[in-house]
Amino acid sequence: MKRINILSAAAMLALTSQQSLAADISVEIQNLTHGLYFTPIAAVVHTPDASLFEVGEAASTELQMMAEGGSIDGITTLASAAGADMIANPAGGLLAPTMSTSADVMTTDGNLMLSVVAMILPSNDGFVGLDNWEIPTEAGTYTVFLNAYDAGTEANDELRGSGEPGMPGMPVPPPLDPLLGTGGSGVAGADTNATVHIHRGNIGDDSMTDGTSDVNNAVHRWLNPVAKVTVTVR
């Protein structure tokens, strides 16, 4: 006869309570790339029914703002309204290649999932992303490697621009300005997939004054993963 383990109602309530307790955690994000920068990072601890992005679905306006121009204002507004616990811009600006940033957060009961987003520079609408990673309840240190995604909101022409949502072109804040070329004609066959998907990576070229791209193919190309997140649960 097959044995079935049955939890009592009291035990089930105790388990549910344990899983929803607040937790004291630290989150460290490291840029693993050779030549890319991350714009201000948003690390959000939220309920399981919330999400910053979904692969295969159209990006929200707030995600578009972040992925095209680096602004996390929309993301943080939504997260605050949803009662999420948030780490906003822990690096105090851009996170340079190979560099790390970290911060502590005391999570609220019911906020069990960690999501992380930041725009990748240079790119048209590329971002590093972690979507709904369940925070362990057991104390310890946990590592997650992150891929680069394409928001699907702008063609990847790899040309300089304003970075304003809906406008073509890549934002080029300091210190990127002298690292990029000018006068590119635009990459042919630029990705126009209208949903969030794994980024194909920059193509670039080797000219700083013309060619098809303003991206340096010796510096600004990448392969996944592009970031490492280390979470310490106390």
PDB file of N, CA, C and O in Angstrom, residues 55-108:
ATOM      1  N   VAL A  55       9.746  37.300 -20.291  1.00  0.00           N
ATOM      2  CA  VAL A  55      10.300  36.916 -21.585  1.00  0.00           C
ATOM      3  C   VAL A  55       9.167  36.441 -22.490  1.00  0.00           C
ATOM      4  O   VAL A  55       8.288  35.688 -22.078  1.00  0.00           O
ATOM      5  N   GLY A  56       9.178  36.940 -23.730  1.00  0.00           N
ATOM      6  CA  GLY A  56       8.143  36.579 -24.685  1.00  0.00           C
ATOM      7  C   GLY A  56       6.928  37.485 -24.657  1.00  0.00           C
ATOM      8  O   GLY A  56       6.018  37.302 -25.467  1.00  0.00           O
ATOM      9  N   GLU A  57       6.924  38.471 -23.761  1.00  0.00           N
ATOM     10  CA  GLU A  57       5.823  39.421 -23.698  1.00  0.00           C
ATOM     11  C   GLU A  57       6.337  40.838 -23.970  1.00  0.00           C
ATOM     12  O   GLU A  57       7.521  41.124 -23.807  1.00  0.00           O
ATOM     13  N   ALA A  58       5.440  41.710 -24.392  1.00  0.00           N
ATOM     14  CA  ALA A  58       5.821  43.096 -24.670  1.00  0.00           C
ATOM     15  C   ALA A  58       6.259  43.798 -23.390  1.00  0.00           C
ATOM     16  O   ALA A  58       5.714  43.564 -22.305  1.00  0.00           O
ATOM     17  N   ALA A  59       7.252  44.653 -23.507  1.00  0.00           N
ATOM     18  CA  ALA A  59       7.753  45.400 -22.356  1.00  0.00           C
ATOM     19  C   ALA A  59       6.730  46.437 -21.910  1.00  0.00           C
ATOM     20  O   ALA A  59       6.016  47.028 -22.723  1.00  0.00           O
ATOM     21  N   SER A  60       6.679  46.673 -20.609  1.00  0.00           N
ATOM     22  CA  SER A  60       5.853  47.755 -20.077  1.00  0.00           C
ATOM     23  C   SER A  60       6.507  49.094 -20.393  1.00  0.00           C
ATOM     24  O   SER A  60       7.689  49.162 -20.761  1.00  0.00           O
ATOM     25  N   THR A  61       5.754  50.165 -20.233  1.00  0.00           N
ATOM     26  CA  THR A  61       6.306  51.507 -20.425  1.00  0.00           C
ATOM     27  C   THR A  61       7.461  51.747 -19.468  1.00  0.00           C
ATOM     28  O   THR A  61       8.482  52.347 -19.840  1.00  0.00           O
ATOM     29  N   GLU A  62       7.326  51.269 -18.241  1.00  0.00           N
ATOM     30  CA  GLU A  62       8.364  51.465 -17.226  1.00  0.00           C
ATOM     31  C   GLU A  62       9.641  50.707 -17.587  1.00  0.00           C
ATOM     32  O   GLU A  62      10.747  51.216 -17.403  1.00  0.00           O
ATOM     33  N   LEU A  63       9.481  49.495 -18.125  1.00  0.00           N
ATOM     34  CA  LEU A  63      10.658  48.740 -18.551  1.00  0.00           C
ATOM     35  C   LEU A  63      11.309  49.407 -19.755  1.00  0.00           C
ATOM     36  O   LEU A  63      12.539  49.469 -19.861  1.00  0.00           O
ATOM     37  N   GLN A  64      10.517  49.931 -20.667  1.00  0.00           N
ATOM     38  CA  GLN A  64      11.050  50.640 -21.819  1.00  0.00           C
ATOM     39  C   GLN A  64      11.875  51.847 -21.390  1.00  0.00           C
ATOM     40  O   GLN A  64      12.956  52.107 -21.942  1.00  0.00           O
ATOM     41  N   MET A  65      11.376  52.608 -20.409  1.00  0.00           N
ATOM     42  CA  MET A  65      12.118  53.763 -19.899  1.00  0.00           C
ATOM     43  C   MET A  65      13.500  53.347 -19.393  1.00  0.00           C
ATOM     44  O   MET A  65      14.499  54.034 -19.623  1.00  0.00           O
ATOM     45  N   MET A  66      13.544  52.212 -18.708  1.00  0.00           N
ATOM     46  CA  MET A  66      14.806  51.725 -18.167  1.00  0.00           C
ATOM     47  C   MET A  66      15.707  51.199 -19.274  1.00  0.00           C
ATOM     48  O   MET A  66      16.896  51.523 -19.337  1.00  0.00           O
ATOM     49  N   ALA A  67      15.148  50.396 -20.184  1.00  0.00           N
ATOM     50  CA  ALA A  67      15.962  49.711 -21.185  1.00  0.00           C
ATOM     51  C   ALA A  67      16.470  50.628 -22.286  1.00  0.00           C
ATOM     52  O   ALA A  67      17.513  50.360 -22.882  1.00  0.00           O
ATOM     53  N   GLU A  68      15.765  51.707 -22.582  1.00  0.00           N
ATOM     54  CA  GLU A  68      16.200  52.625 -23.640  1.00  0.00           C
ATOM     55  C   GLU A  68      16.972  53.822 -23.111  1.00  0.00           C
ATOM     56  O   GLU A  68      17.843  54.358 -23.812  1.00  0.00           O
ATOM     57  N   GLY A  69      16.656  54.259 -21.896  1.00  0.00           N
ATOM     58  CA  GLY A  69      17.287  55.468 -21.388  1.00  0.00           C
ATOM     59  C   GLY A  69      17.954  55.350 -20.038  1.00  0.00           C
ATOM     60  O   GLY A  69      18.568  56.302 -19.553  1.00  0.00           O
ATOM     61  N   GLY A  70      17.812  54.180 -19.389  1.00  0.00           N
ATOM     62  CA  GLY A  70      18.479  53.971 -18.110  1.00  0.00           C
ATOM     63  C   GLY A  70      17.749  54.504 -16.901  1.00  0.00           C
ATOM     64  O   GLY A  70      18.276  54.438 -15.790  1.00  0.00           O
ATOM     65  N   SER A  71      16.524  55.014 -17.069  1.00  0.00           N
ATOM     66  CA  SER A  71      15.782  55.567 -15.935  1.00  0.00           C
ATOM     67  C   SER A  71      15.028  54.462 -15.202  1.00  0.00           C
ATOM     68  O   SER A  71      14.247  53.717 -15.811  1.00  0.00           O
ATOM     69  N   ILE A  72      15.233  54.367 -13.883  1.00  0.00           N
ATOM     70  CA  ILE A  72      14.497  53.395 -13.085  1.00  0.00           C
ATOM     71  C   ILE A  72      13.359  54.056 -12.312  1.00  0.00           C
ATOM     72  O   ILE A  72      12.745  53.431 -11.448  1.00  0.00           O
ATOM     73  N   ASP A  73      13.038  55.316 -12.639  1.00  0.00           N
ATOM     74  CA  ASP A  73      11.978  56.023 -11.914  1.00  0.00           C
ATOM     75  C   ASP A  73      10.639  55.298 -12.020  1.00  0.00           C
ATOM     76  O   ASP A  73       9.917  55.154 -11.029  1.00  0.00           O
ATOM     77  N   GLY A  74      10.292  54.857 -13.223  1.00  0.00           N
ATOM     78  CA  GLY A  74       9.022  54.165 -13.398  1.00  0.00           C
ATOM     79  C   GLY A  74       8.986  52.846 -12.664  1.00  0.00           C
ATOM     80  O   GLY A  74       7.978  52.483 -12.041  1.00  0.00           O
ATOM     81  N   ILE A  75      10.099  52.105 -12.709  1.00  0.00           N
ATOM     82  CA  ILE A  75      10.202  50.821 -12.016  1.00  0.00           C
ATOM     83  C   ILE A  75      10.031  51.018 -10.512  1.00  0.00           C
ATOM     84  O   ILE A  75       9.281  50.286  -9.851  1.00  0.00           O
ATOM     85  N   THR A  76      10.721  51.988  -9.945  1.00  0.00           N
ATOM     86  CA  THR A  76      10.656  52.196  -8.505  1.00  0.00           C
ATOM     87  C   THR A  76       9.281  52.685  -8.062  1.00  0.00           C
ATOM     88  O   THR A  76       8.818  52.329  -6.976  1.00  0.00           O
ATOM     89  N   THR A  77       8.624  53.478  -8.894  1.00  0.00           N
ATOM     90  CA  THR A  77       7.269  53.939  -8.564  1.00  0.00           C
ATOM     91  C   THR A  77       6.300  52.765  -8.501  1.00  0.00           C
ATOM     92  O   THR A  77       5.506  52.641  -7.558  1.00  0.00           O
ATOM     93  N   LEU A  78       6.364  51.886  -9.491  1.00  0.00           N
ATOM     94  CA  LEU A  78       5.499  50.706  -9.496  1.00  0.00           C
ATOM     95  C   LEU A  78       5.808  49.792  -8.317  1.00  0.00           C
ATOM     96  O   LEU A  78       4.897  49.264  -7.670  1.00  0.00           O
ATOM     97  N   ALA A  79       7.093  49.597  -8.043  1.00  0.00           N
ATOM     98  CA  ALA A  79       7.484  48.708  -6.949  1.00  0.00           C
ATOM     99  C   ALA A  79       7.007  49.241  -5.604  1.00  0.00           C
ATOM    100  O   ALA A  79       6.500  48.485  -4.763  1.00  0.00           O
ATOM    101  N   SER A  80       7.136  50.532  -5.396  1.00  0.00           N
ATOM    102  CA  SER A  80       6.677  51.136  -4.141  1.00  0.00           C
ATOM    103  C   SER A  80       5.172  50.994  -3.983  1.00  0.00           C
ATOM    104  O   SER A  80       4.677  50.675  -2.901  1.00  0.00           O
ATOM    105  N   ALA A  81       4.440  51.208  -5.072  1.00  0.00           N
ATOM    106  CA  ALA A  81       2.983  51.096  -5.028  1.00  0.00           C
ATOM    107  C   ALA A  81       2.542  49.678  -4.717  1.00  0.00           C
ATOM    108  O   ALA A  81       1.475  49.452  -4.133  1.00  0.00           O
ATOM    109  N   ALA A  82       3.358  48.686  -5.098  1.00  0.00           N
ATOM    110  CA  ALA A  82       3.018  47.289  -4.869  1.00  0.00           C
ATOM    111  C   ALA A  82       3.512  46.771  -3.517  1.00  0.00           C
ATOM    112  O   ALA A  82       3.369  45.584  -3.218  1.00  0.00           O
ATOM    113  N   GLY A  83       4.119  47.656  -2.720  1.00  0.00           N
ATOM    114  CA  GLY A  83       4.603  47.252  -1.402  1.00  0.00           C
ATOM    115  C   GLY A  83       5.892  46.463  -1.434  1.00  0.00           C
ATOM    116  O   GLY A  83       6.202  45.724  -0.490  1.00  0.00           O
ATOM    117  N   ALA A  84       6.663  46.597  -2.503  1.00  0.00           N
ATOM    118  CA  ALA A  84       7.921  45.862  -2.628  1.00  0.00           C
ATOM    119  C   ALA A  84       9.014  46.522  -1.787  1.00  0.00           C
ATOM    120  O   ALA A  84       8.949  47.714  -1.458  1.00  0.00           O
ATOM    121  N   ASP A  85      10.008  45.735  -1.440  1.00  0.00           N
ATOM    122  CA  ASP A  85      11.216  46.246  -0.799  1.00  0.00           C
ATOM    123  C   ASP A  85      12.251  46.454  -1.889  1.00  0.00           C
ATOM    124  O   ASP A  85      12.417  45.606  -2.758  1.00  0.00           O
ATOM    125  N   MET A  86      12.965  47.558  -1.834  1.00  0.00           N
ATOM    126  CA  MET A  86      13.728  47.954  -3.008  1.00  0.00           C
ATOM    127  C   MET A  86      15.123  48.446  -2.673  1.00  0.00           C
ATOM    128  O   MET A  86      15.340  49.125  -1.668  1.00  0.00           O
ATOM    129  N   ILE A  87      16.060  48.062  -3.543  1.00  0.00           N
ATOM    130  CA  ILE A  87      17.400  48.643  -3.556  1.00  0.00           C
ATOM    131  C   ILE A  87      17.509  49.410  -4.863  1.00  0.00           C
ATOM    132  O   ILE A  87      17.487  48.824  -5.944  1.00  0.00           O
ATOM    133  N   ALA A  88      17.596  50.721  -4.787  1.00  0.00           N
ATOM    134  CA  ALA A  88      17.617  51.568  -5.983  1.00  0.00           C
ATOM    135  C   ALA A  88      18.966  52.258  -6.110  1.00  0.00           C
ATOM    136  O   ALA A  88      19.402  52.964  -5.203  1.00  0.00           O
ATOM    137  N   ASN A  89      19.640  52.022  -7.233  1.00  0.00           N
ATOM    138  CA  ASN A  89      20.889  52.672  -7.573  1.00  0.00           C
ATOM    139  C   ASN A  89      21.967  52.488  -6.497  1.00  0.00           C
ATOM    140  O   ASN A  89      22.551  53.457  -6.008  1.00  0.00           O
ATOM    141  N   PRO A  90      22.266  51.247  -6.124  1.00  0.00           N
ATOM    142  CA  PRO A  90      23.274  51.033  -5.075  1.00  0.00           C
ATOM    143  C   PRO A  90      24.671  51.479  -5.466  1.00  0.00           C
ATOM    144  O   PRO A  90      25.493  51.777  -4.589  1.00  0.00           O
ATOM    145  N   ALA A  91      24.977  51.545  -6.768  1.00  0.00           N
ATOM    146  CA  ALA A  91      26.308  51.976  -7.206  1.00  0.00           C
ATOM    147  C   ALA A  91      26.436  53.493  -7.262  1.00  0.00           C
ATOM    148  O   ALA A  91      27.523  54.017  -7.500  1.00  0.00           O
ATOM    149  N   GLY A  92      25.313  54.212  -7.082  1.00  0.00           N
ATOM    150  CA  GLY A  92      25.362  55.666  -7.158  1.00  0.00           C
ATOM    151  C   GLY A  92      25.672  56.173  -8.552  1.00  0.00           C
ATOM    152  O   GLY A  92      26.329  57.193  -8.718  1.00  0.00           O
ATOM    153  N   GLY A  93      25.186  55.464  -9.569  1.00  0.00           N
ATOM    154  CA  GLY A  93      25.437  55.836 -10.962  1.00  0.00           C
ATOM    155  C   GLY A  93      25.755  54.604 -11.777  1.00  0.00           C
ATOM    156  O   GLY A  93      25.202  53.527 -11.528  1.00  0.00           O
ATOM    157  N   LEU A  94      26.651  54.726 -12.745  1.00  0.00           N
ATOM    158  CA  LEU A  94      26.995  53.602 -13.607  1.00  0.00           C
ATOM    159  C   LEU A  94      27.860  52.582 -12.863  1.00  0.00           C
ATOM    160  O   LEU A  94      28.704  52.955 -12.043  1.00  0.00           O
ATOM    161  N   LEU A  95      27.626  51.300 -13.191  1.00  0.00           N
ATOM    162  CA  LEU A  95      28.479  50.236 -12.675  1.00  0.00           C
ATOM    163  C   LEU A  95      29.427  49.829 -13.792  1.00  0.00           C
ATOM    164  O   LEU A  95      29.008  49.306 -14.827  1.00  0.00           O
ATOM    165  N   ALA A  96      30.703  50.079 -13.589  1.00  0.00           N
ATOM    166  CA  ALA A  96      31.722  49.881 -14.624  1.00  0.00           C
ATOM    167  C   ALA A  96      32.046  48.397 -14.813  1.00  0.00           C
ATOM    168  O   ALA A  96      31.735  47.563 -13.958  1.00  0.00           O
ATOM    169  N   PRO A  97      32.682  48.066 -15.938  1.00  0.00           N
ATOM    170  CA  PRO A  97      33.069  46.682 -16.191  1.00  0.00           C
ATOM    171  C   PRO A  97      33.875  46.084 -15.040  1.00  0.00           C
ATOM    172  O   PRO A  97      34.765  46.746 -14.486  1.00  0.00           O
ATOM    173  N   THR A  98      33.554  44.862 -14.655  1.00  0.00           N
ATOM    174  CA  THR A  98      34.174  44.040 -13.603  1.00  0.00           C
ATOM    175  C   THR A  98      33.864  44.522 -12.188  1.00  0.00           C
ATOM    176  O   THR A  98      34.194  43.830 -11.226  1.00  0.00           O
ATOM    177  N   MET A  99      33.220  45.670 -12.033  1.00  0.00           N
ATOM    178  CA  MET A  99      32.967  46.221 -10.711  1.00  0.00           C
ATOM    179  C   MET A  99      31.725  45.611 -10.056  1.00  0.00           C
ATOM    180  O   MET A  99      30.857  45.063 -10.723  1.00  0.00           O
ATOM    181  N   SER A 100      31.648  45.749  -8.734  1.00  0.00           N
ATOM    182  CA  SER A 100      30.536  45.220  -7.961  1.00  0.00           C
ATOM    183  C   SER A 100      29.918  46.320  -7.109  1.00  0.00           C
ATOM    184  O   SER A 100      30.566  47.319  -6.781  1.00  0.00           O
ATOM    185  N   THR A 101      28.662  46.121  -6.742  1.00  0.00           N
ATOM    186  CA  THR A 101      27.987  46.994  -5.802  1.00  0.00           C
ATOM    187  C   THR A 101      27.066  46.138  -4.953  1.00  0.00           C
ATOM    188  O   THR A 101      26.598  45.086  -5.399  1.00  0.00           O
ATOM    189  N   SER A 102      26.803  46.560  -3.730  1.00  0.00           N
ATOM    190  CA  SER A 102      25.967  45.752  -2.849  1.00  0.00           C
ATOM    191  C   SER A 102      25.186  46.637  -1.892  1.00  0.00           C
ATOM    192  O   SER A 102      25.528  47.806  -1.668  1.00  0.00           O
ATOM    193  N   ALA A 103      24.131  46.066  -1.339  1.00  0.00           N
ATOM    194  CA  ALA A 103      23.311  46.765  -0.356  1.00  0.00           C
ATOM    195  C   ALA A 103      22.525  45.745   0.449  1.00  0.00           C
ATOM    196  O   ALA A 103      22.315  44.606   0.007  1.00  0.00           O
ATOM    197  N   ASP A 104      22.108  46.144   1.643  1.00  0.00           N
ATOM    198  CA  ASP A 104      21.301  45.298   2.510  1.00  0.00           C
ATOM    199  C   ASP A 104      19.846  45.722   2.430  1.00  0.00           C
ATOM    200  O   ASP A 104      19.538  46.893   2.177  1.00  0.00           O
ATOM    201  N   VAL A 105      18.954  44.770   2.666  1.00  0.00           N
ATOM    202  CA  VAL A 105      17.528  45.085   2.711  1.00  0.00           C
ATOM    203  C   VAL A 105      16.843  44.121   3.660  1.00  0.00           C
ATOM    204  O   VAL A 105      17.163  42.930   3.709  1.00  0.00           O
ATOM    205  N   MET A 106      15.921  44.647   4.477  1.00  0.00           N
ATOM    206  CA  MET A 106      15.072  43.828   5.318  1.00  0.00           C
ATOM    207  C   MET A 106      13.758  43.652   4.587  1.00  0.00           C
ATOM    208  O   MET A 106      13.030  44.620   4.353  1.00  0.00           O
ATOM    209  N   THR A 107      13.469  42.440   4.176  1.00  0.00           N
ATOM    210  CA  THR A 107      12.284  42.199   3.370  1.00  0.00           C
ATOM    211  C   THR A 107      11.023  42.180   4.231  1.00  0.00           C
ATOM    212  O   THR A 107      11.064  41.863   5.421  1.00  0.00           O
ATOM    213  N   THR A 108       9.915  42.480   3.604  1.00  0.00           N
ATOM    214  CA  THR A 108       8.616  42.482   4.249  1.00  0.00           C
ATOM    215  C   THR A 108       7.960  41.115   4.108  1.00  0.00           C
ATOM    216  O   THR A 108       8.198  40.397   3.136  1.00  0.00           O
TER     217      THR A 108
END
